[in-house]
Coordinates of C-alpha atoms and ligand atoms in Angstrom, one line a residue:
Chain A
M155 CA -4.7 -125.0 -27.2
E156 CA -3.7 -128.7 -27.0
I157 CA -2.0 -130.4 -29.9
A158 CA -1.5 -134.2 -29.8
V159 CA 1.1 -135.8 -32.0
L160 CA 1.0 -139.6 -32.5
V161 CA 4.4 -141.1 -32.8
K162 CA 5.4 -144.7 -33.4
P163 CA 8.7 -146.5 -32.6
V164 CA 10.1 -148.1 -35.8
P165 CA 13.4 -149.8 -36.4
D166 CA 16.1 -147.4 -37.5
A167 CA 16.5 -147.3 -41.3
E168 CA 19.9 -149.0 -41.1
T169 CA 18.5 -152.0 -39.2
R170 CA 19.4 -155.3 -40.8
L171 CA 15.9 -156.9 -40.9
R172 CA 15.6 -160.5 -39.8
P173 CA 12.5 -162.7 -39.4
D174 CA 11.9 -164.1 -35.8
P175 CA 12.4 -167.8 -35.3
A176 CA 8.7 -168.5 -36.0
G177 CA 8.9 -166.5 -39.3
K178 CA 5.9 -164.5 -38.3
G179 CA 7.4 -161.1 -37.4
L180 CA 10.5 -159.0 -37.3
D181 CA 13.1 -160.3 -34.8
P182 CA 13.4 -157.4 -32.4
E183 CA 16.8 -158.5 -31.1
G184 CA 19.3 -155.7 -31.3
V185 CA 16.9 -153.3 -33.1
K186 CA 17.3 -149.6 -32.4
W187 CA 13.8 -148.0 -32.1
V188 CA 13.5 -144.5 -33.5
L189 CA 10.7 -142.0 -34.4
A190 CA 9.1 -143.0 -37.7
G191 CA 10.1 -140.7 -40.5
Y192 CA 6.8 -139.0 -41.3
D193 CA 6.2 -138.8 -37.5
E194 CA 9.3 -136.6 -37.3
S195 CA 7.5 -134.2 -39.7
A196 CA 4.4 -134.3 -37.5
V197 CA 6.5 -133.5 -34.4
E198 CA 8.2 -130.7 -36.3
Q199 CA 4.8 -129.3 -37.5
A200 CA 3.5 -129.4 -33.9
L201 CA 6.5 -127.5 -32.6
L202 CA 6.2 -124.9 -35.4
L203 CA 2.5 -124.4 -34.5
K204 CA 3.4 -124.1 -30.8
E205 CA 6.0 -121.4 -31.6
S206 CA 3.5 -119.5 -33.7
A207 CA 0.7 -119.6 -31.1
P208 CA 1.8 -118.9 -27.5
G209 CA -0.1 -120.9 -24.9
T210 CA -0.1 -124.0 -27.0
T211 CA 1.0 -127.3 -25.5
V212 CA 2.2 -130.3 -27.5
R213 CA 1.6 -133.8 -26.2
A214 CA 3.4 -136.8 -27.8
I215 CA 1.4 -140.1 -27.6
S216 CA 2.9 -143.4 -28.5
Y217 CA 1.3 -146.9 -28.4
G218 CA 3.4 -150.0 -28.2
P219 CA 5.5 -152.1 -25.8
A220 CA 6.3 -149.6 -23.0
V221 CA 10.1 -149.7 -23.4
R222 CA 10.0 -148.8 -27.1
A223 CA 7.2 -146.2 -26.7
D224 CA 9.1 -144.5 -23.9
E225 CA 12.2 -144.3 -26.1
V226 CA 10.5 -142.3 -28.8
L227 CA 8.5 -140.2 -26.3
R228 CA 11.7 -139.1 -24.7
A229 CA 13.1 -138.3 -28.2
A230 CA 9.9 -136.2 -28.8
I231 CA 10.4 -134.4 -25.5
A232 CA 14.0 -133.7 -26.3
L233 CA 12.8 -132.1 -29.5
G234 CA 10.5 -129.8 -27.6
C235 CA 7.2 -131.6 -26.9
D236 CA 5.8 -130.6 -23.5
R237 CA 4.2 -133.8 -22.3
A238 CA 4.1 -137.5 -23.2
T239 CA 1.7 -140.3 -22.9
S240 CA 2.7 -144.0 -23.2
V241 CA -0.1 -146.2 -24.2
E242 CA 0.9 -149.7 -23.1
A243 CA 0.3 -152.5 -25.5
P244 CA -1.2 -155.6 -23.7
A245 CA 1.1 -158.6 -24.0
G246 CA 0.5 -160.6 -27.1
V247 CA -2.2 -158.3 -28.5
A248 CA -2.7 -158.4 -32.3
D249 CA -0.4 -156.0 -34.2
D250 CA -3.1 -154.4 -36.4
P251 CA -3.5 -150.7 -37.4
L252 CA -7.2 -150.7 -36.3
V253 CA -6.3 -152.1 -32.9
T254 CA -3.6 -149.4 -32.6
A255 CA -6.2 -146.8 -33.6
A256 CA -8.6 -148.0 -30.8
A257 CA -5.7 -147.8 -28.3
L258 CA -4.8 -144.3 -29.4
H259 CA -8.4 -143.2 -29.3
L260 CA -8.5 -144.2 -25.6
A261 CA -5.5 -142.1 -24.9
L262 CA -7.0 -139.1 -26.7
S263 CA -10.2 -139.5 -24.7
R264 CA -8.1 -139.1 -21.5
F265 CA -5.8 -136.4 -23.0
P266 CA -8.1 -134.5 -25.4
A267 CA -6.6 -132.2 -28.1
S268 CA -8.2 -130.0 -30.7
L269 CA -5.6 -130.8 -33.3
V270 CA -4.1 -134.3 -33.7
L271 CA -1.1 -134.7 -35.9
C272 CA 0.5 -137.9 -37.2
G273 CA 2.6 -139.1 -40.0
K274 CA 0.8 -140.3 -43.1
Q275 CA 2.2 -143.8 -42.6
T276 CA 5.1 -145.4 -40.7
G277 CA 8.2 -146.9 -42.4
D278 CA 7.5 -150.4 -41.0
H279 CA 4.0 -151.7 -41.8
E280 CA 3.1 -148.7 -44.1
S281 CA -0.6 -149.2 -43.8
G282 CA -1.5 -145.5 -43.6
L283 CA -4.7 -146.6 -41.7
V284 CA -4.1 -145.4 -38.2
G285 CA -4.6 -141.7 -38.8
P286 CA -7.9 -141.9 -40.7
A287 CA -9.2 -144.6 -38.3
V288 CA -8.4 -142.4 -35.2
A289 CA -10.2 -139.5 -37.0
E290 CA -13.3 -141.7 -37.6
L291 CA -13.3 -142.8 -33.9
L292 CA -13.0 -139.2 -32.8
A293 CA -15.7 -138.2 -35.3
V294 CA -13.4 -135.4 -36.7
P295 CA -12.4 -134.8 -40.3
E296 CA -8.9 -136.0 -41.4
Y297 CA -6.6 -134.4 -43.9
G298 CA -4.0 -136.8 -45.3
V299 CA -0.7 -136.2 -47.3
A300 CA -0.6 -132.7 -45.7
V301 CA 2.2 -130.1 -45.6
N302 CA 2.4 -126.7 -44.1
V303 CA -0.4 -126.4 -41.5
R304 CA -1.2 -122.9 -40.1
L305 CA -3.6 -121.9 -37.4
D306 CA -6.0 -119.0 -37.8
A307 CA -8.9 -117.4 -35.9
G308 CA -7.2 -118.0 -32.6
G309 CA -6.9 -121.8 -33.2
A310 CA -10.5 -122.3 -34.3
E311 CA -9.5 -122.9 -37.9
M312 CA -6.5 -123.9 -39.9
T313 CA -5.2 -123.7 -43.5
L314 CA -3.1 -126.5 -44.9
Q315 CA -1.9 -127.9 -48.1
Q316 CA -2.3 -131.4 -49.4
S317 CA 0.3 -132.8 -51.7
V318 CA -1.7 -134.3 -54.6
E319 CA -1.2 -135.2 -58.2
G320 CA 0.3 -132.2 -60.0
G321 CA 0.5 -129.8 -57.1
L322 CA -0.7 -128.6 -53.8
L323 CA -4.3 -128.3 -52.8
R324 CA -5.0 -125.5 -50.4
L325 CA -7.7 -126.2 -47.8
R326 CA -9.3 -124.3 -45.0
A327 CA -10.8 -126.4 -42.2
K328 CA -12.2 -126.1 -38.7
L329 CA -10.8 -127.7 -35.6
P330 CA -11.0 -130.2 -34.1
A331 CA -9.3 -132.3 -36.8
L332 CA -6.6 -134.8 -37.5
V333 CA -3.8 -134.0 -40.0
A334 CA -1.5 -136.7 -41.4
L335 CA 1.8 -135.2 -42.6
Q336 CA 3.4 -136.0 -45.9
Q337 CA 7.1 -135.6 -46.1
A338 CA 10.0 -133.8 -44.5
W339 CA 9.0 -130.6 -46.2
N340 CA 9.7 -128.8 -42.9
D341 CA 13.3 -130.3 -42.4
P342 CA 12.8 -131.6 -38.8
R343 CA 15.1 -130.1 -36.1
T344 CA 17.5 -132.3 -34.2
A345 CA 17.6 -132.4 -30.4
K346 CA 20.3 -130.5 -28.4
L347 CA 22.3 -132.6 -26.0
P348 CA 21.2 -130.8 -22.8
N349 CA 17.6 -131.4 -23.9
I350 CA 18.3 -135.1 -24.6
L351 CA 19.7 -135.4 -21.0
K352 CA 16.8 -133.6 -19.5
S353 CA 14.3 -135.8 -21.4
R354 CA 15.7 -138.9 -19.7
K355 CA 14.1 -137.7 -16.4
A356 CA 10.9 -136.2 -17.9
P357 CA 7.6 -137.6 -16.5
I358 CA 5.6 -139.8 -18.8
D359 CA 1.8 -140.3 -18.4
R360 CA 0.6 -143.8 -18.8
V361 CA -2.4 -145.5 -20.1
P362 CA -2.1 -149.0 -18.5
A363 CA -2.2 -152.1 -20.5
A364 CA -5.3 -153.4 -18.7
D365 CA -7.3 -150.3 -19.8
V366 CA -6.0 -150.7 -23.3
A367 CA -7.0 -154.3 -23.4
A368 CA -10.6 -153.4 -22.5
A369 CA -10.7 -150.6 -25.1
V370 CA -9.5 -152.7 -28.0
A371 CA -11.5 -155.9 -27.1
A372 CA -14.3 -155.1 -29.5
R373 CA -11.9 -154.7 -32.4
L374 CA -9.8 -157.8 -31.8
P375 CA -12.1 -160.3 -33.6
L376 CA -11.5 -158.1 -36.8
A377 CA -7.8 -157.8 -36.4
T378 CA -5.6 -159.1 -39.1
R379 CA -3.2 -161.9 -38.1
R380 CA 0.3 -162.1 -39.5
L381 CA 1.0 -165.6 -40.9
A382 CA 4.4 -164.9 -42.3
F383 CA 7.2 -162.3 -42.4
R384 CA 9.8 -162.8 -45.1
L385 CA 12.8 -161.2 -46.7
P386 CA 12.9 -161.1 -50.5
P387 CA 15.5 -163.2 -52.2
P388 CA 18.7 -161.1 -52.1
R389 CA 19.2 -159.0 -55.2
T390 CA 22.2 -160.4 -57.0
G391 CA 23.6 -157.1 -58.2
A392 CA 23.0 -155.4 -61.5
K393 CA 23.7 -156.9 -64.8
M394 CA 26.1 -154.5 -66.3
I395 CA 25.6 -153.4 -69.9
E396 CA 28.8 -153.5 -72.0
Y397 CA 29.1 -150.8 -74.6
K398 CA 31.6 -148.7 -76.7
T399 CA 29.5 -145.7 -77.5
P400 CA 26.6 -143.9 -75.6
E401 CA 24.3 -144.9 -78.6
E402 CA 25.2 -148.5 -78.2
A403 CA 24.5 -148.4 -74.4
A404 CA 21.1 -146.7 -75.2
Q405 CA 20.1 -149.3 -77.8
K406 CA 21.1 -152.2 -75.5
L407 CA 19.2 -150.9 -72.6
V408 CA 16.0 -150.2 -74.6
R409 CA 16.2 -153.7 -76.0
I410 CA 16.5 -155.2 -72.5
L411 CA 13.6 -153.1 -71.2
R412 CA 11.5 -154.1 -74.1
E413 CA 12.3 -157.8 -74.6
K414 CA 13.6 -159.1 -71.2
A415 CA 12.2 -156.9 -68.5
K416 CA 9.0 -156.1 -70.6
V417 CA 8.6 -152.7 -69.0
F418 CA 9.1 -150.5 -72.1
P419 CA 6.0 -148.3 -72.6
Chain B
M211 CA -17.5 -164.3 -49.5
T212 CA -20.2 -162.9 -51.6
G213 CA -20.2 -159.7 -53.5
A214 CA -17.8 -156.8 -53.5
V215 CA -18.1 -153.0 -53.9
V216 CA -15.4 -151.1 -55.7
W217 CA -14.9 -147.3 -55.5
L218 CA -14.3 -146.1 -59.0
E219 CA -12.1 -143.1 -58.5
R220 CA -12.7 -140.6 -61.2
T221 CA -10.0 -138.8 -63.1
S222 CA -10.3 -136.1 -65.8
T223 CA -10.4 -138.8 -68.5
G224 CA -12.6 -141.5 -66.9
V225 CA -11.9 -144.0 -64.1
A226 CA -8.4 -144.3 -62.6
G227 CA -6.3 -147.2 -63.8
A228 CA -5.8 -148.3 -60.2
S229 CA -9.5 -148.5 -59.7
R230 CA -9.8 -150.7 -62.8
E231 CA -7.2 -153.0 -61.3
A232 CA -9.3 -152.9 -58.1
V233 CA -12.3 -154.3 -60.1
G234 CA -10.2 -157.3 -61.0
V235 CA -9.2 -157.9 -57.4
A236 CA -12.9 -157.5 -56.4
R237 CA -13.8 -160.2 -58.9
S238 CA -11.4 -162.7 -57.5
I239 CA -12.6 -162.2 -53.9
A240 CA -16.4 -161.8 -54.6
G241 CA -16.9 -165.6 -54.4
G242 CA -19.2 -165.6 -57.5
G243 CA -21.3 -162.7 -56.0
P244 CA -21.8 -159.5 -57.9
V245 CA -19.1 -156.8 -58.3
V246 CA -20.7 -153.4 -57.8
G247 CA -19.0 -150.2 -58.8
L248 CA -19.6 -146.9 -57.0
L249 CA -19.1 -143.7 -59.1
V250 CA -19.2 -140.4 -57.2
G251 CA -19.1 -136.9 -58.7
A252 CA -20.4 -134.9 -61.6
G253 CA -21.5 -136.8 -64.6
G254 CA -23.4 -139.9 -65.6
P255 CA -22.3 -143.5 -65.9
S256 CA -20.5 -143.0 -69.2
A257 CA -17.1 -142.7 -67.5
A258 CA -17.4 -146.3 -66.4
E259 CA -19.0 -147.8 -69.5
R260 CA -16.3 -150.3 -70.3
I261 CA -15.6 -151.2 -66.7
P262 CA -16.4 -154.9 -66.1
V263 CA -18.7 -154.5 -63.1
D264 CA -22.1 -156.2 -62.8
R265 CA -23.8 -153.1 -61.6
L266 CA -23.1 -149.4 -61.2
L267 CA -24.3 -147.3 -58.3
L268 CA -24.2 -143.6 -59.0
V269 CA -24.0 -140.4 -56.9
D270 CA -24.2 -137.8 -59.6
A271 CA -23.5 -134.6 -57.6
P272 CA -21.0 -132.0 -58.8
G273 CA -20.4 -130.9 -55.2
L274 CA -19.1 -134.4 -54.4
A275 CA -16.4 -134.5 -57.1
D276 CA -14.1 -133.6 -54.3
A277 CA -15.8 -135.5 -51.6
S278 CA -14.0 -135.9 -48.2
S279 CA -13.0 -139.4 -47.0
A280 CA -15.7 -139.2 -44.4
Q281 CA -18.3 -138.7 -47.1
L282 CA -16.8 -141.4 -49.3
A283 CA -16.8 -143.9 -46.4
A284 CA -20.5 -143.2 -45.7
L285 CA -21.3 -143.6 -49.4
L286 CA -19.4 -146.9 -49.7
A287 CA -21.1 -148.3 -46.5
A288 CA -24.4 -147.4 -48.1
A289 CA -23.5 -149.1 -51.4
A290 CA -22.5 -152.2 -49.5
A291 CA -25.9 -152.2 -47.6
A292 CA -27.7 -151.6 -50.9
S293 CA -26.0 -154.5 -52.6
G294 CA -25.4 -156.9 -49.7
A295 CA -21.7 -157.1 -50.4
D296 CA -19.4 -158.2 -47.7
S297 CA -16.1 -157.0 -49.3
M298 CA -14.8 -153.7 -50.6
V299 CA -11.9 -152.9 -52.8
L300 CA -10.4 -149.4 -53.1
A301 CA -7.4 -148.4 -55.2
G302 CA -4.5 -147.9 -52.9
T303 CA -4.0 -144.2 -53.8
A304 CA -3.5 -141.7 -51.0
R305 CA -7.2 -140.8 -51.1
G306 CA -8.2 -144.5 -51.3
R307 CA -6.2 -145.4 -48.2
D308 CA -7.7 -142.5 -46.1
V309 CA -11.1 -143.8 -47.0
V310 CA -10.2 -147.4 -46.0
G311 CA -9.0 -146.3 -42.5
R312 CA -12.4 -144.6 -41.8
L313 CA -14.4 -147.3 -43.5
A314 CA -12.8 -150.1 -41.4
V315 CA -14.1 -148.3 -38.3
R316 CA -17.5 -147.3 -39.7
W317 CA -18.3 -150.5 -41.5
G318 CA -16.7 -152.8 -38.9
A319 CA -14.3 -154.6 -41.2
A320 CA -10.8 -156.1 -41.3
A321 CA -8.6 -154.1 -43.6
A322 CA -5.3 -154.3 -45.4
T323 CA -3.6 -151.7 -47.7
N324 CA -0.7 -152.0 -50.1
V325 CA -1.8 -155.5 -51.1
T326 CA 0.3 -157.1 -53.8
D327 CA -1.0 -160.7 -53.8
L328 CA -4.1 -162.7 -52.8
V329 CA -4.5 -166.2 -51.5
A330 CA -8.1 -167.2 -50.9
G331 CA -8.2 -169.5 -47.9
G332 CA -10.3 -172.6 -47.9
S333 CA -12.8 -171.9 -45.2
G334 CA -13.7 -168.4 -46.1
E335 CA -10.7 -166.6 -44.7
L336 CA -8.6 -164.4 -47.0
H337 CA -4.9 -164.2 -47.0
V338 CA -3.0 -161.3 -48.6
T339 CA 0.6 -160.5 -49.1
R340 CA 2.0 -156.9 -48.8
P341 CA 5.5 -155.4 -48.9
V342 CA 6.6 -153.8 -45.6
F343 CA 9.7 -151.8 -44.6
G344 CA 9.9 -150.1 -48.0
G345 CA 9.9 -153.4 -49.8
R346 CA 12.8 -154.8 -47.8
A347 CA 10.4 -157.4 -46.4
S348 CA 7.0 -158.8 -47.0
E349 CA 4.2 -160.1 -44.8
T350 CA 1.2 -162.4 -45.3
L351 CA -1.9 -161.4 -43.3
E352 CA -5.1 -163.3 -42.7
L353 CA -8.2 -161.1 -42.8
P354 CA -11.0 -162.5 -40.6
G355 CA -14.5 -162.1 -41.8
P356 CA -17.3 -161.4 -42.1
R357 CA -16.3 -158.1 -43.7
R358 CA -13.1 -157.1 -45.4
I359 CA -11.6 -154.2 -47.2
L360 CA -8.6 -154.4 -49.4
A361 CA -6.6 -151.6 -51.0
P362 CA -4.3 -153.2 -53.7
R363 CA -1.1 -151.4 -54.4
P364 CA -1.3 -149.6 -57.8
H365 CA 0.3 -151.7 -60.6
A366 CA 0.4 -154.8 -58.6
F367 CA -2.6 -156.4 -60.3
A368 CA -3.5 -156.6 -64.0
E369 CA -6.5 -154.6 -65.3
P370 CA -9.3 -157.0 -66.2
P371 CA -10.4 -156.9 -69.9
P372 CA -13.0 -154.3 -70.6
A373 CA -16.7 -155.2 -70.6
S374 CA -18.5 -155.7 -74.0
A375 CA -21.6 -153.9 -72.8
A376 CA -22.2 -151.0 -70.3
P377 CA -23.3 -152.3 -66.9
P378 CA -26.8 -151.4 -65.6
S379 CA -26.7 -148.4 -63.4
E380 CA -28.9 -146.8 -60.8
A381 CA -28.7 -143.9 -58.4
L382 CA -27.5 -144.5 -54.8
V383 CA -29.8 -143.1 -52.1
L384 CA -27.8 -140.8 -49.8
P385 CA -27.6 -142.4 -46.3
D386 CA -29.2 -140.7 -43.3
G387 CA -27.1 -138.0 -41.8
F388 CA -25.0 -137.6 -44.9
S389 CA -25.4 -133.8 -45.1
A390 CA -23.9 -133.4 -41.6
L391 CA -20.6 -135.0 -42.7
P392 CA -17.7 -132.5 -43.2
G393 CA -16.6 -131.8 -46.8
R394 CA -13.1 -131.2 -47.8
G395 CA -13.0 -127.4 -47.5
M396 CA -11.0 -126.9 -50.7
E397 CA -9.8 -123.3 -51.3
G398 CA -7.5 -123.5 -54.3
F399 CA -4.9 -125.4 -56.2
E400 CA -1.3 -124.5 -56.9
P401 CA 0.2 -126.6 -59.7
T402 CA 3.7 -127.8 -59.2
V403 CA 5.9 -125.6 -61.4
G404 CA 7.4 -127.4 -64.3
S405 CA 5.8 -130.8 -63.6
K406 CA 3.7 -132.2 -66.5
G407 CA 4.1 -135.9 -66.2
P408 CA 2.2 -138.4 -64.0
E409 CA 2.2 -138.2 -60.2
L410 CA 5.3 -139.6 -58.6
G411 CA 3.5 -142.0 -56.2
E412 CA 1.3 -143.5 -59.0
A413 CA 3.5 -143.5 -62.1
S414 CA 4.4 -146.8 -63.6
I415 CA 7.8 -145.5 -64.6
V416 CA 9.9 -143.1 -62.5
V417 CA 13.2 -141.5 -63.6
S418 CA 15.1 -139.9 -60.7
G419 CA 18.2 -137.8 -60.8
G420 CA 20.9 -137.1 -58.2
R421 CA 23.9 -135.0 -57.4
G422 CA 25.6 -136.5 -60.4
L423 CA 23.7 -134.0 -62.6
R424 CA 26.0 -131.3 -61.1
T425 CA 23.8 -128.3 -61.7
P426 CA 20.1 -127.5 -61.6
E427 CA 20.2 -126.6 -65.3
S428 CA 21.4 -130.0 -66.3
F429 CA 18.6 -131.7 -64.4
H430 CA 16.4 -131.2 -67.5
L431 CA 18.3 -134.2 -69.0
V432 CA 16.4 -136.3 -66.5
E433 CA 13.2 -134.6 -67.3
E434 CA 13.5 -135.1 -71.0
L435 CA 14.3 -138.8 -70.4
A436 CA 11.2 -139.0 -68.2
E437 CA 9.1 -137.3 -70.8
S438 CA 10.2 -139.7 -73.6
L439 CA 8.9 -142.6 -71.4
G440 CA 5.8 -140.8 -70.1
A441 CA 7.4 -141.2 -66.6
A442 CA 7.3 -139.2 -63.4
V443 CA 10.4 -137.3 -62.3
G444 CA 12.0 -138.0 -58.9
A445 CA 15.2 -136.8 -57.2
S446 CA 17.5 -137.7 -54.4
R447 CA 17.6 -135.6 -51.3
A448 CA 20.9 -134.0 -52.4
V449 CA 18.9 -132.4 -55.3
T450 CA 16.0 -131.3 -53.2
D451 CA 18.1 -130.0 -50.4
A452 CA 20.2 -128.0 -52.8
G453 CA 16.9 -126.5 -54.1
W454 CA 17.4 -127.7 -57.7
R455 CA 13.9 -129.1 -57.5
P456 CA 11.1 -128.9 -54.9
S457 CA 11.0 -131.3 -52.0
S458 CA 7.9 -133.0 -53.6
Y459 CA 10.3 -134.7 -56.0
Q460 CA 12.3 -136.4 -53.2
V461 CA 12.3 -140.2 -53.2
G462 CA 13.4 -142.0 -50.0
Q463 CA 13.0 -142.4 -46.3
T464 CA 12.0 -138.8 -45.7
G465 CA 10.5 -138.3 -49.2
R466 CA 8.1 -140.4 -51.2
A467 CA 8.2 -144.2 -51.4
V468 CA 7.6 -145.4 -54.9
S469 CA 7.2 -148.8 -56.4
P470 CA 6.8 -148.4 -60.2
Q471 CA 7.3 -151.1 -62.8
L472 CA 10.5 -149.4 -63.8
Y473 CA 12.8 -147.0 -61.8
I474 CA 15.7 -145.4 -63.4
A475 CA 18.3 -143.8 -61.1
V476 CA 20.7 -141.4 -62.7
G477 CA 23.7 -140.0 -60.9
I478 CA 22.4 -141.3 -57.6
S479 CA 24.8 -143.1 -55.3
G480 CA 22.3 -145.3 -53.6
A481 CA 22.4 -144.2 -49.9
I482 CA 20.2 -146.5 -47.7
Q483 CA 17.8 -143.5 -47.1
H484 CA 17.2 -143.3 -50.9
I485 CA 17.1 -147.1 -51.4
V486 CA 14.2 -147.7 -48.9
G487 CA 12.1 -145.4 -51.0
M488 CA 12.5 -147.3 -54.3
V489 CA 13.8 -150.8 -53.7
S490 CA 10.3 -152.4 -54.2
S491 CA 10.2 -151.1 -57.8
R492 CA 9.8 -154.1 -60.2
V493 CA 12.8 -153.3 -62.4
I494 CA 15.6 -150.9 -61.4
V495 CA 18.1 -149.4 -63.8
A496 CA 21.1 -147.4 -62.6
I497 CA 23.3 -145.1 -64.5
N498 CA 26.4 -144.0 -62.6
S499 CA 30.1 -143.3 -63.4
D500 CA 31.2 -145.1 -60.3
A501 CA 31.1 -148.9 -60.8
Q502 CA 31.3 -149.3 -57.0
A503 CA 28.2 -147.1 -56.3
P504 CA 25.9 -149.0 -53.9
I505 CA 22.9 -148.3 -56.2
F506 CA 24.3 -151.1 -58.5
K507 CA 23.7 -153.6 -55.6
V508 CA 19.9 -153.1 -55.8
A509 CA 19.7 -152.4 -59.5
D510 CA 18.7 -155.1 -62.1
Y511 CA 20.6 -153.5 -64.9
G512 CA 23.5 -151.0 -64.8
I513 CA 25.3 -148.7 -67.1
V514 CA 28.7 -147.5 -65.8
G515 CA 29.5 -144.3 -67.4
D516 CA 29.2 -140.5 -67.7
L517 CA 25.5 -139.6 -67.7
F518 CA 26.1 -136.5 -69.8
P519 CA 26.5 -138.2 -73.2
I520 CA 24.4 -141.3 -72.2
L521 CA 21.2 -139.5 -71.2
P522 CA 20.6 -137.7 -74.5
A523 CA 21.5 -140.8 -76.4
L524 CA 19.0 -142.8 -74.4
T525 CA 16.2 -140.2 -74.7
A526 CA 16.8 -140.1 -78.5
E527 CA 16.7 -143.9 -78.8
I528 CA 13.5 -144.1 -76.7
R529 CA 11.8 -141.4 -78.8
R530 CA 12.9 -143.1 -82.0
Q531 CA 11.5 -146.5 -80.7
R532 CA 8.2 -145.0 -79.6
G533 CA 7.8 -143.0 -82.8
L534 CA 7.9 -139.7 -80.9
T535 CA 9.2 -136.5 -82.6
G536 CA 12.6 -135.3 -81.4
S537 CA 11.5 -131.8 -80.5
A538 CA 12.6 -130.5 -77.1
P539 CA 9.8 -130.2 -74.6
G540 CA 8.5 -126.6 -74.3
Ligands
LIG692 C1 17.9 -138.8 -41.7 C2 18.2 -138.8 -43.1 C3 17.2 -138.9 -44.1 C4 17.5 -138.9 -45.4 N1 16.5 -139.0 -46.3 C5 16.8 -139.2 -47.6 C6 15.7 -139.4 -48.6 O1 14.5 -139.5 -48.3 N2 16.1 -139.5 -49.9 C7 17.4 -139.4 -50.3 O2 17.6 -139.5 -51.6 N3 18.3 -139.1 -49.5 C8 18.1 -139.0 -48.1 N4 19.1 -138.8 -47.3 C9 20.4 -138.4 -47.8 C10 21.3 -139.6 -48.3 O3 22.0 -140.1 -47.1 C11 22.2 -139.2 -49.3 O4 23.0 -138.2 -48.8 C12 21.6 -138.8 -50.6 O5 20.6 -139.7 -51.1 C13 22.7 -138.6 -51.7 O6 22.1 -138.1 -52.9 P1 22.8 -138.5 -54.3 O7 22.9 -139.9 -54.5 O8 22.1 -137.7 -55.3 O9 24.2 -137.8 -54.1 P2 25.7 -138.5 -53.9 O10 25.7 -139.5 -52.8 O11 26.6 -137.4 -53.9 O12 25.9 -139.3 -55.3 C14 26.1 -138.8 -56.5 C15 26.3 -139.9 -57.5 O13 26.4 -139.4 -58.8 C16 27.5 -140.1 -59.5 N5 28.0 -139.2 -60.5 C17 28.7 -138.1 -60.4 N6 28.9 -137.6 -61.6 C18 28.4 -138.4 -62.5 C19 28.4 -138.4 -64.0 N7 28.9 -137.5 -64.7 N8 27.7 -139.5 -64.6 C20 27.1 -140.5 -63.8 N9 27.2 -140.5 -62.5 C21 27.8 -139.5 -61.8 C22 28.5 -140.4 -58.4 O14 29.3 -141.5 -58.8 C23 27.6 -140.6 -57.2 O15 27.4 -142.0 -57.0 C24 18.8 -138.8 -45.9 C25 19.9 -138.6 -44.9 C26 19.6 -138.6 -43.6 C27 20.7 -138.5 -42.6

């Protein structure tokens, strides 16, 4: 069976964020692009499924400027994905989750899969909309905040858990479907050096920007437009509470929470 | 903009607080048009009797208490058609956001989640502000019309005052093709062992513990502090990796991102991977024996000291202030 895993290049967590000169987006200068955190869980889940069901192939699909997409696709191949598709963003196209979903939907129509995995959100825009929007475009059910997917009945069905208030919901569902992974419950593997080197030469299938432009055209009038991108005023460091006894520290903190911060329940 | 539909997410005790906040947001973008609440699941309109909407649409079907997001998206689109609304507001819970993604496609609308502020533009456009990069930056987006969907971040907006009278209600006619939509396929529920408090992602107060607790047994000091505040319990990855608590407790880059009103970090050093998961909390308190710990750089208030005497003193003081009995949780 075919599994597709949607991966997005996001700035490495240690990136020092800076607005671009127009103040409308992140300055990409010097940013190291890596697999989004939840997407790592999705890749790991895909590889675990592949190991459990012989004959399964895993295709990583990424949408974005080709250089960045290729970077994370090679990382996905180094981890063990079999194939990769780079969905090239047309120059200057709106950066909107529903536009992204339309582009990924085009790629999935060319490289169909019975199970589509993705992260529940990415660590940059954190919209959480791409997965469910792709599922709606594919007319398949989606299961969010998921952990621990297992295939049954020769890949016709799956069981999975959803991490919800107070515990885990166990679900049984038919394929095709889309599953958005919650957190690193599965402790994603790291790539081995020889595989990283091999991935540099791995072939990458392409969905050209012109095709993407046609596929997303209908969605563009509804795309959100970013008017500003700002950094919060720098935190000035904690106000330290002076105390002589633990009881005094406790009383002072409670008073601050109640009277100054106004967050005491 | 005229008129807005709000999904009133049911809880065991009524309507979710985040959905009540959504009603307030709907009122501010409805442009004087009606605000219509959609209530899905078993039971009549009584769950929503103090909710300040102008009208309630009801789908009273026990089988839909656990509706899938495809089903909810179809019901919301039908509610908008029935009321003529051109906006929708859904609480930004995990379930709410899944519905927004599907609905934006099905209903053909611009959408934004995690919204923390609204600026109504002059000529009909709507501007919203939302945190990005785990709260390390924020963006302002313009949502073009004619249709828009917003998912406010829980706790970002105040709940509107309750209504003095129950709103008129009527049943929503199920849209064509509804029965063909897939349900959720629920099989069972496994409660998290030992967790009694609110859910981590939605709690207004979170108390998290780190390696500074030293042993899995002493982690109960964090849980008792959380209980005294009615808070959810979180942990650093050091704690979940060591197996002291399950991975569902983990806050950070590879765990949950939280943005409560108050976040208390106990015995957590403040590694960047932890920070990105909590830095957008409104007020941050850190308790750590090392005055140089990086957590103090993002905290608003700090206590430098040994957590072992401080935590019980703090729990006792909070219980005293809140008039709670001092009995240890069972
Ligand atoms: C790819 C990747 C992803 C990661 N994702 C996450 C993530 O999602 N979440 C996360 O939390 N981490 C994550 N980490 C791990 C992170 O880098 C840190 O290792 C981790 O957060 C440390 O946890 P800690 O603060 O509990 O432990 P430590 O860093 O060991 O800090 C313990 C703190 O306790 C204090 N302390 C000790 N004794 C006492 C006492 N008696 N009283 C008061 N204070 C005391 C110490 O001063 C110290 O500051 C990730 C790492 C990587 C590489």
